[in-house]
Amino acid sequence: MSDIDFNDLLRDAEQMTAQIDKENTGIPRLNRTLSQIHDVTKKKLAKTSNILSTDSNEINASILLAAKGIDAPKLTQTIESLNIQPNIQPSAKVNQISDETISPFDRLTNIEHLRDVDLPSFLKSEKESVLTSIIAEARQKTNQEIEDSFSTSNELEWEKQKQKIMTELLGSFNPDVSVSNTTTSSYSNRQAGFNPQARTVMNDIELEFARQIYLYNQKILNKEQPKPDLIKTFANFIKKMNEKNLEDLWDMIETMTNLPPMDFDQKLNYLERNNSEKTQLGYVNQAISHLERSFKDLIQNTVNANLKQAKLGGGLGTLRLVSGYLRLSSSEKYHQFSEETFDDKQPLWPTIYLCIRCGDIEAAKSVALNAKKEDIANYLDEIIKDSRNNCRGRLNHISENKLKIEYKSKIKRVNDAYKRAVYCYLGRYNGDDDSINEVLDNVDDFLWFKLNSVVFKKDQQSDNMTFQEFQTKMSVEFGEKYFTQNRNPFTYLQVLLLTAQFELAVEFLLKYETMIVHGVHMAIGLYEKNMLNILKNPVSSQLIVVGEPSEPKCLRRINFPFLIRMYTRKFECTDPREALEYYFFLRNLKVSTQISGEFKRISNYFALYISELAIETREFEVLFGRLEKNAVRKPGIVDKFTNDEEANSIISLVAEEIENKGLIEEAVKLYDLCKQHQRVLELCNKLTSVVVTEINVPNSNRDRLKNMVMSIALRYKTETAITSKAIPKSIITTFYLLVDLMTFFDLYHSQNWETAYETLNKLNILPATSSNVDSKVRDFVAYSEEIKRNFPDLILASMTIISNLYSKINSMPTRGSGFQSSSLMMGAQNEKKTMLEELKEQARALIKFVGCIPYRLSGDINARLLQLEVMMN
């Protein structure tokens, strides 16, 4: 049975089935599953032989494979032909084929051929392959993240540089806001029309502002009393320009900052002073006064343009002016709702309102008395009496409450809007119910009415806004978009100034290129009057900073040093004198500077910006002056603003900074300028020790350094200041020894052997005989590193000189006149043998000295020394 193949059995079975079907014997067909056939076969086989368990397993496996449609004999042949590789690599990707089109057998036949290996090796290879693929994927992902991060960082850096360049070119302080062309005037055309070929890059108005700054600083330096008002100076200068908008702007700034003197505790900060009741009351009174004066000027100009129609007559005063204004055809709105008249049929309540609006309460009172309105006249009289104690009179609380009750019960429903407005004014009713909107038809009237109704202490029984709440409403709730929409941008600036929000006003001005100069000088004037809220620690590059969360939302802080530096950056290189005039305002703003990683001193922004300007422009003589031949410092620009001590401190700060940048020679000159002699000598030693052995070439670094060092050495020998200061003797000794060595090497390179030999003996730093080698070794140990590093070249030069002199003397005739002019040669003629022995002894002493000093010489120098010494022997 073992000789019969399964295929043969299958073939025989198929033949028998076909024969039975062909003969049609009538025997019924049995349809059995593989399991049933297996059970029957197993029973039959059990009768003839014992089946081993392994055979049973093989049969079960064959049945399972057959059930899945796999040919077991063919599979066996395929497995035998498989070749398992020792190192399994991921196979190349093949074309994707749908799983439904691949038979189970085809899946097995697609297995990569492997060589025969054991299972642990196969699993190890698979594990390594998986780890390798994971690592490769992670590396690819990491590289992609690095590239993305680098690209993002690079874009941000380029964006910063682009903004910086645009800031410097356009002078724009806020790169996020586009430069607007809304503010146009004839003067703005002159601003852009300066001559580009002139030395300065400042335009006309910038030069004029700089001139006013110069004159102001002169008065401050001369300590003139009383202290000049810088904002008033600017306002007077602007009036000469005949620019109405600019004149109104600076007139408003001057008015709002012209507060009465207030005695505050010096310990109070800006917010505590600014939020005090008397400061806020001063701002409100100044704003109301400005609005009333402007309104009266408007009426006066209107009447003057229509004198025939106004019929003023010969009288003067506010009442006659208002009466004439009401006669004009342009004042028809005041007659629309008027129900009461007086004196030549003039509308009563518009007349009273206009007199109050012009700030003349007396005129309004006279109108009320003339119209027999005693209650209104009494209220106005009470305001007049209260104004004698306060700048702006108010009714007492009883009268205000009485008026409010009367207004809500009767007056609110009357048709005359100006009667309602007069009652709201007297009772300080805020009018938020739109009952007087017909009267408040422009921003000026709105501000005037609201400012008259604000309070300075919150009262639970009153619905009036505090001044701080009114500020927030104007700048935060309404904001710039509300006031600039379909209006002149100047309107929002007016609102900010009249509500004393100066920092926001400065920020608004800086958004427009033609107004930057006004915004900067407005900030300077406010700073000089202690009315500018500046950043406490101005270390960031942000110009305007929002207040703390606990502070009002409308509060801003200005980085004042950064503002000054950004403004002067345009012209500081071409006009350093003007730049310093602006830096002078920063003299009281302290800043900690850190140089060489160590905390050095507390300085101010004035000194810091001067040092940065000096480093950037390298105009050290212009800024700090120079030393004359008599060692007296010629003053520079800085000396105008500082005394000698402060100037020396600034120069020292600059010297330290440029020393850290590697500009040693410039640092030496600046240290010499500020009389830091020890630092001068230390740096000279450092510079000279590097070039002392070089050949001197005209206009070379060594030649330039030699001239500087020689002049310093000559001057310091005659100055008593250097001897009086506590400078270590070793530094002075090193300096003068290096100067002498520089002279010695000049003689050596020019092959002036005799003079060089005499100079060497005068220096007395090398042993002349073997007996004083030990003492010279001890002296060598005490020398500084600047001297020690030049000893190899010095010893070689000395040995070369001795060798040349030895050859020269040795070749001389015993008697001759070839060197009569030299004492050395005369000695050589008289005692030639003795002189040769002395030179040989000195050479031997040098060789011994080289072996004793704790300093390693190069092999070439040692070989050369031995060669020269052997040549003499």
mmCIF file of C-alpha atoms in Angstrom, residues 208-412:
data_model
loop_
_atom_site.group_PDB
_atom_site.id
_atom_site.type_symbol
_atom_site.label_atom_id
_atom_site.label_comp_id
_atom_site.label_asym_id
_atom_site.label_seq_id
_atom_site.Cartn_x
_atom_site.Cartn_y
_atom_site.Cartn_z
ATOM 1 C CA GLU A 208 12.927 123.271 13.710
ATOM 2 C CA PHE A 209 11.807 120.931 16.484
ATOM 3 C CA ALA A 210 15.449 119.977 17.059
ATOM 4 C CA ARG A 211 16.325 123.670 17.325
ATOM 5 C CA GLN A 212 13.657 124.182 19.984
ATOM 6 C CA ILE A 213 14.994 121.131 21.843
ATOM 7 C CA TYR A 214 18.514 122.600 21.696
ATOM 8 C CA LEU A 215 17.362 125.942 23.126
ATOM 9 C CA TYR A 216 15.359 124.198 25.851
ATOM 10 C CA ASN A 217 18.314 122.034 26.892
ATOM 11 C CA GLN A 218 20.523 125.128 27.030
ATOM 12 C CA LYS A 219 18.134 126.674 29.551
ATOM 13 C CA ILE A 220 18.026 123.458 31.569
ATOM 14 C CA LEU A 221 21.829 123.226 31.644
ATOM 15 C CA ASN A 222 22.044 126.863 32.687
ATOM 16 C CA LYS A 223 19.500 126.072 35.435
ATOM 17 C CA GLU A 224 17.178 128.899 34.468
ATOM 18 C CA GLN A 225 14.222 129.524 36.779
ATOM 19 C CA PRO A 226 11.363 129.077 36.419
ATOM 20 C CA LYS A 227 11.704 125.939 34.353
ATOM 21 C CA PRO A 228 10.599 126.621 30.767
ATOM 22 C CA ASP A 229 7.435 124.990 29.439
ATOM 23 C CA LEU A 230 8.496 122.852 26.471
ATOM 24 C CA ILE A 231 4.951 122.225 25.220
ATOM 25 C CA LYS A 232 4.244 125.951 25.215
ATOM 26 C CA THR A 233 7.468 126.463 23.254
ATOM 27 C CA PHE A 234 6.350 123.907 20.666
ATOM 28 C CA ALA A 235 2.876 125.494 20.440
ATOM 29 C CA ASN A 236 4.335 128.959 19.827
ATOM 30 C CA PHE A 237 6.601 127.567 17.114
ATOM 31 C CA ILE A 238 3.681 125.792 15.401
ATOM 32 C CA LYS A 239 1.648 129.024 15.322
ATOM 33 C CA LYS A 240 4.242 130.535 12.975
ATOM 34 C CA MET A 241 3.578 127.819 10.405
ATOM 35 C CA ASN A 242 0.033 129.020 9.579
ATOM 36 C CA GLU A 243 -1.316 125.453 9.640
ATOM 37 C CA LYS A 244 -4.782 125.479 11.203
ATOM 38 C CA ASN A 245 -4.964 121.759 12.023
ATOM 39 C CA LEU A 246 -1.523 121.639 13.620
ATOM 40 C CA GLU A 247 -2.159 124.893 15.458
ATOM 41 C CA ASP A 248 -5.410 123.518 16.907
ATOM 42 C CA LEU A 249 -3.632 120.297 17.881
ATOM 43 C CA TRP A 250 -0.862 121.981 19.836
ATOM 44 C CA ASP A 251 -3.252 124.527 21.335
ATOM 45 C CA MET A 252 -5.300 121.621 22.663
ATOM 46 C CA ILE A 253 -2.180 119.901 24.028
ATOM 47 C CA GLU A 254 -1.024 123.119 25.691
ATOM 48 C CA THR A 255 -4.432 123.695 27.270
ATOM 49 C CA MET A 256 -4.790 120.148 28.614
ATOM 50 C CA THR A 257 -1.304 120.162 30.156
ATOM 51 C CA ASN A 258 -1.560 123.634 31.683
ATOM 52 C CA LEU A 259 -2.815 122.422 35.055
ATOM 53 C CA PRO A 260 -2.554 124.531 38.208
ATOM 54 C CA PRO A 261 0.355 123.679 40.524
ATOM 55 C CA MET A 262 -0.337 120.628 42.672
ATOM 56 C CA ASP A 263 1.701 119.576 45.666
ATOM 57 C CA PHE A 264 1.967 115.796 45.513
ATOM 58 C CA ASP A 265 3.957 113.490 47.712
ATOM 59 C CA GLN A 266 7.162 112.551 45.915
ATOM 60 C CA LYS A 267 6.508 108.888 46.717
ATOM 61 C CA LEU A 268 3.329 108.825 44.635
ATOM 62 C CA ASN A 269 3.666 107.158 41.252
ATOM 63 C CA TYR A 270 2.124 108.326 38.013
ATOM 64 C CA LEU A 271 -1.147 106.406 38.407
ATOM 65 C CA GLU A 272 -1.694 107.649 41.952
ATOM 66 C CA ARG A 273 -1.138 111.243 40.873
ATOM 67 C CA ASN A 274 -3.166 110.917 37.693
ATOM 68 C CA ASN A 275 -6.135 109.239 39.406
ATOM 69 C CA SER A 276 -6.346 111.796 42.190
ATOM 70 C CA GLU A 277 -9.483 113.919 42.288
ATOM 71 C CA LYS A 278 -7.706 117.260 41.918
ATOM 72 C CA THR A 279 -5.773 116.047 38.864
ATOM 73 C CA GLN A 280 -8.897 114.717 37.157
ATOM 74 C CA LEU A 281 -10.806 117.879 38.080
ATOM 75 C CA GLY A 282 -8.004 119.909 36.509
ATOM 76 C CA TYR A 283 -8.202 117.888 33.286
ATOM 77 C CA VAL A 284 -11.989 118.263 33.089
ATOM 78 C CA ASN A 285 -11.884 122.013 33.729
ATOM 79 C CA GLN A 286 -9.192 122.503 31.071
ATOM 80 C CA ALA A 287 -11.117 120.426 28.531
ATOM 81 C CA ILE A 288 -14.370 122.310 29.164
ATOM 82 C CA SER A 289 -12.562 125.644 28.960
ATOM 83 C CA HIS A 290 -11.037 124.679 25.632
ATOM 84 C CA LEU A 291 -14.384 123.559 24.205
ATOM 85 C CA GLU A 292 -16.121 126.749 25.390
ATOM 86 C CA ARG A 293 -13.375 128.974 24.018
ATOM 87 C CA SER A 294 -13.398 127.143 20.677
ATOM 88 C CA PHE A 295 -17.183 127.424 20.425
ATOM 89 C CA LYS A 296 -17.111 131.134 21.199
ATOM 90 C CA ASP A 297 -14.396 131.665 18.579
ATOM 91 C CA LEU A 298 -16.545 129.784 16.062
ATOM 92 C CA ILE A 299 -19.540 132.044 16.767
ATOM 93 C CA GLN A 300 -17.353 135.129 16.614
ATOM 94 C CA ASN A 301 -15.889 134.143 13.243
ATOM 95 C CA THR A 302 -19.341 133.323 11.893
ATOM 96 C CA VAL A 303 -20.733 136.661 13.024
ATOM 97 C CA ASN A 304 -17.743 138.586 11.686
ATOM 98 C CA ALA A 305 -18.355 137.006 8.300
ATOM 99 C CA ASN A 306 -22.007 138.211 8.376
ATOM 100 C CA LEU A 307 -21.924 141.522 10.263
ATOM 101 C CA LYS A 308 -24.705 143.114 8.219
ATOM 102 C CA GLN A 309 -27.122 140.299 8.965
ATOM 103 C CA ALA A 310 -26.045 139.963 12.619
ATOM 104 C CA LYS A 311 -26.789 143.618 13.459
ATOM 105 C CA LEU A 312 -24.509 143.703 16.472
ATOM 106 C CA GLY A 313 -24.760 147.392 17.039
ATOM 107 C CA GLY A 314 -22.271 149.124 19.306
ATOM 108 C CA GLY A 315 -22.432 146.777 22.278
ATOM 109 C CA LEU A 316 -19.930 144.167 23.342
ATOM 110 C CA GLY A 317 -20.151 140.990 25.343
ATOM 111 C CA THR A 318 -21.229 137.401 25.014
ATOM 112 C CA LEU A 319 -24.958 138.143 25.109
ATOM 113 C CA ARG A 320 -24.807 140.595 22.192
ATOM 114 C CA LEU A 321 -22.617 138.140 20.276
ATOM 115 C CA VAL A 322 -25.114 135.319 20.821
ATOM 116 C CA SER A 323 -28.028 137.576 19.856
ATOM 117 C CA GLY A 324 -26.291 138.520 16.640
ATOM 118 C CA TYR A 325 -25.543 134.869 15.914
ATOM 119 C CA LEU A 326 -29.210 133.937 16.375
ATOM 120 C CA ARG A 327 -30.187 136.547 13.773
ATOM 121 C CA LEU A 328 -28.199 134.738 11.096
ATOM 122 C CA SER A 329 -29.970 132.524 8.605
ATOM 123 C CA SER A 330 -27.571 129.690 9.467
ATOM 124 C CA SER A 331 -29.009 129.510 13.003
ATOM 125 C CA GLU A 332 -32.479 128.384 12.023
ATOM 126 C CA LYS A 333 -32.207 125.185 14.092
ATOM 127 C CA TYR A 334 -32.263 127.261 17.284
ATOM 128 C CA HIS A 335 -35.705 128.652 16.362
ATOM 129 C CA GLN A 336 -37.390 125.376 15.436
ATOM 130 C CA PHE A 337 -38.515 124.197 18.861
ATOM 131 C CA SER A 338 -38.479 127.535 20.675
ATOM 132 C CA GLU A 339 -41.731 128.295 22.512
ATOM 133 C CA GLU A 340 -40.613 131.253 24.620
ATOM 134 C CA THR A 341 -38.998 134.489 23.497
ATOM 135 C CA PHE A 342 -37.627 137.632 25.071
ATOM 136 C CA ASP A 343 -36.189 140.995 23.997
ATOM 137 C CA ASP A 344 -36.930 141.523 20.348
ATOM 138 C CA LYS A 345 -38.417 138.050 19.909
ATOM 139 C CA GLN A 346 -35.138 136.224 20.529
ATOM 140 C CA PRO A 347 -35.593 132.532 21.487
ATOM 141 C CA LEU A 348 -35.194 132.310 25.254
ATOM 142 C CA TRP A 349 -33.779 128.890 25.958
ATOM 143 C CA PRO A 350 -31.361 128.734 22.967
ATOM 144 C CA THR A 351 -29.986 132.099 24.138
ATOM 145 C CA ILE A 352 -29.440 130.817 27.686
ATOM 146 C CA TYR A 353 -27.913 127.595 26.369
ATOM 147 C CA LEU A 354 -25.550 129.384 23.965
ATOM 148 C CA CYS A 355 -24.369 131.747 26.710
ATOM 149 C CA ILE A 356 -23.637 128.761 28.945
ATOM 150 C CA ARG A 357 -21.996 126.957 26.017
ATOM 151 C CA CYS A 358 -19.688 129.955 25.533
ATOM 152 C CA GLY A 359 -18.749 129.734 29.209
ATOM 153 C CA ASP A 360 -20.418 133.005 30.271
ATOM 154 C CA ILE A 361 -22.730 132.136 33.181
ATOM 155 C CA GLU A 362 -23.240 135.832 34.012
ATOM 156 C CA ALA A 363 -24.724 136.461 30.578
ATOM 157 C CA ALA A 364 -27.029 133.458 30.949
ATOM 158 C CA LYS A 365 -28.127 134.741 34.374
ATOM 159 C CA SER A 366 -28.949 138.184 32.964
ATOM 160 C CA VAL A 367 -31.083 136.571 30.253
ATOM 161 C CA ALA A 368 -32.948 134.516 32.862
ATOM 162 C CA LEU A 369 -33.608 137.603 34.991
ATOM 163 C CA ASN A 370 -34.736 139.573 31.946
ATOM 164 C CA ALA A 371 -37.171 136.762 31.066
ATOM 165 C CA LYS A 372 -38.335 136.588 34.730
ATOM 166 C CA LYS A 373 -37.006 133.046 35.192
ATOM 167 C CA GLU A 374 -35.983 133.623 38.828
ATOM 168 C CA ASP A 375 -35.489 129.923 39.614
ATOM 169 C CA ILE A 376 -33.039 129.472 36.739
ATOM 170 C CA ALA A 377 -31.306 132.749 37.662
ATOM 171 C CA ASN A 378 -30.925 131.536 41.259
ATOM 172 C CA TYR A 379 -29.371 128.265 40.106
ATOM 173 C CA LEU A 380 -26.954 130.133 37.859
ATOM 174 C CA ASP A 381 -26.115 132.537 40.678
ATOM 175 C CA GLU A 382 -25.302 129.554 42.919
ATOM 176 C CA ILE A 383 -22.918 128.225 40.254
ATOM 177 C CA ILE A 384 -21.255 131.660 39.988
ATOM 178 C CA LYS A 385 -20.724 131.817 43.750
ATOM 179 C CA ASP A 386 -19.333 128.258 43.866
ATOM 180 C CA SER A 387 -16.912 129.053 41.048
ATOM 181 C CA ARG A 388 -15.182 131.590 43.326
ATOM 182 C CA ASN A 389 -13.994 128.703 45.480
ATOM 183 C CA ASN A 390 -13.566 126.176 42.695
ATOM 184 C CA CYS A 391 -12.439 126.699 39.146
ATOM 185 C CA ARG A 392 -15.818 125.561 37.845
ATOM 186 C CA GLY A 393 -18.925 126.030 39.957
ATOM 187 C CA ARG A 394 -21.461 123.308 40.722
ATOM 188 C CA LEU A 395 -24.850 123.184 42.392
ATOM 189 C CA ASN A 396 -25.134 121.469 45.728
ATOM 190 C CA HIS A 397 -26.634 117.978 45.884
ATOM 191 C CA ILE A 398 -30.023 119.235 47.095
ATOM 192 C CA SER A 399 -30.426 121.597 44.163
ATOM 193 C CA GLU A 400 -29.198 118.950 41.697
ATOM 194 C CA ASN A 401 -31.647 116.342 42.977
ATOM 195 C CA LYS A 402 -34.484 118.891 42.889
ATOM 196 C CA LEU A 403 -33.657 119.725 39.268
ATOM 197 C CA LYS A 404 -33.452 116.069 38.287
ATOM 198 C CA ILE A 405 -36.881 115.384 39.783
ATOM 199 C CA GLU A 406 -38.365 118.400 38.027
ATOM 200 C CA TYR A 407 -36.730 117.366 34.757
ATOM 201 C CA LYS A 408 -38.035 113.808 34.863
ATOM 202 C CA SER A 409 -41.540 114.851 35.905
ATOM 203 C CA LYS A 410 -42.163 117.880 33.612
ATOM 204 C CA ILE A 411 -39.260 119.240 31.573
ATOM 205 C CA LYS A 412 -38.411 115.995 29.835
#
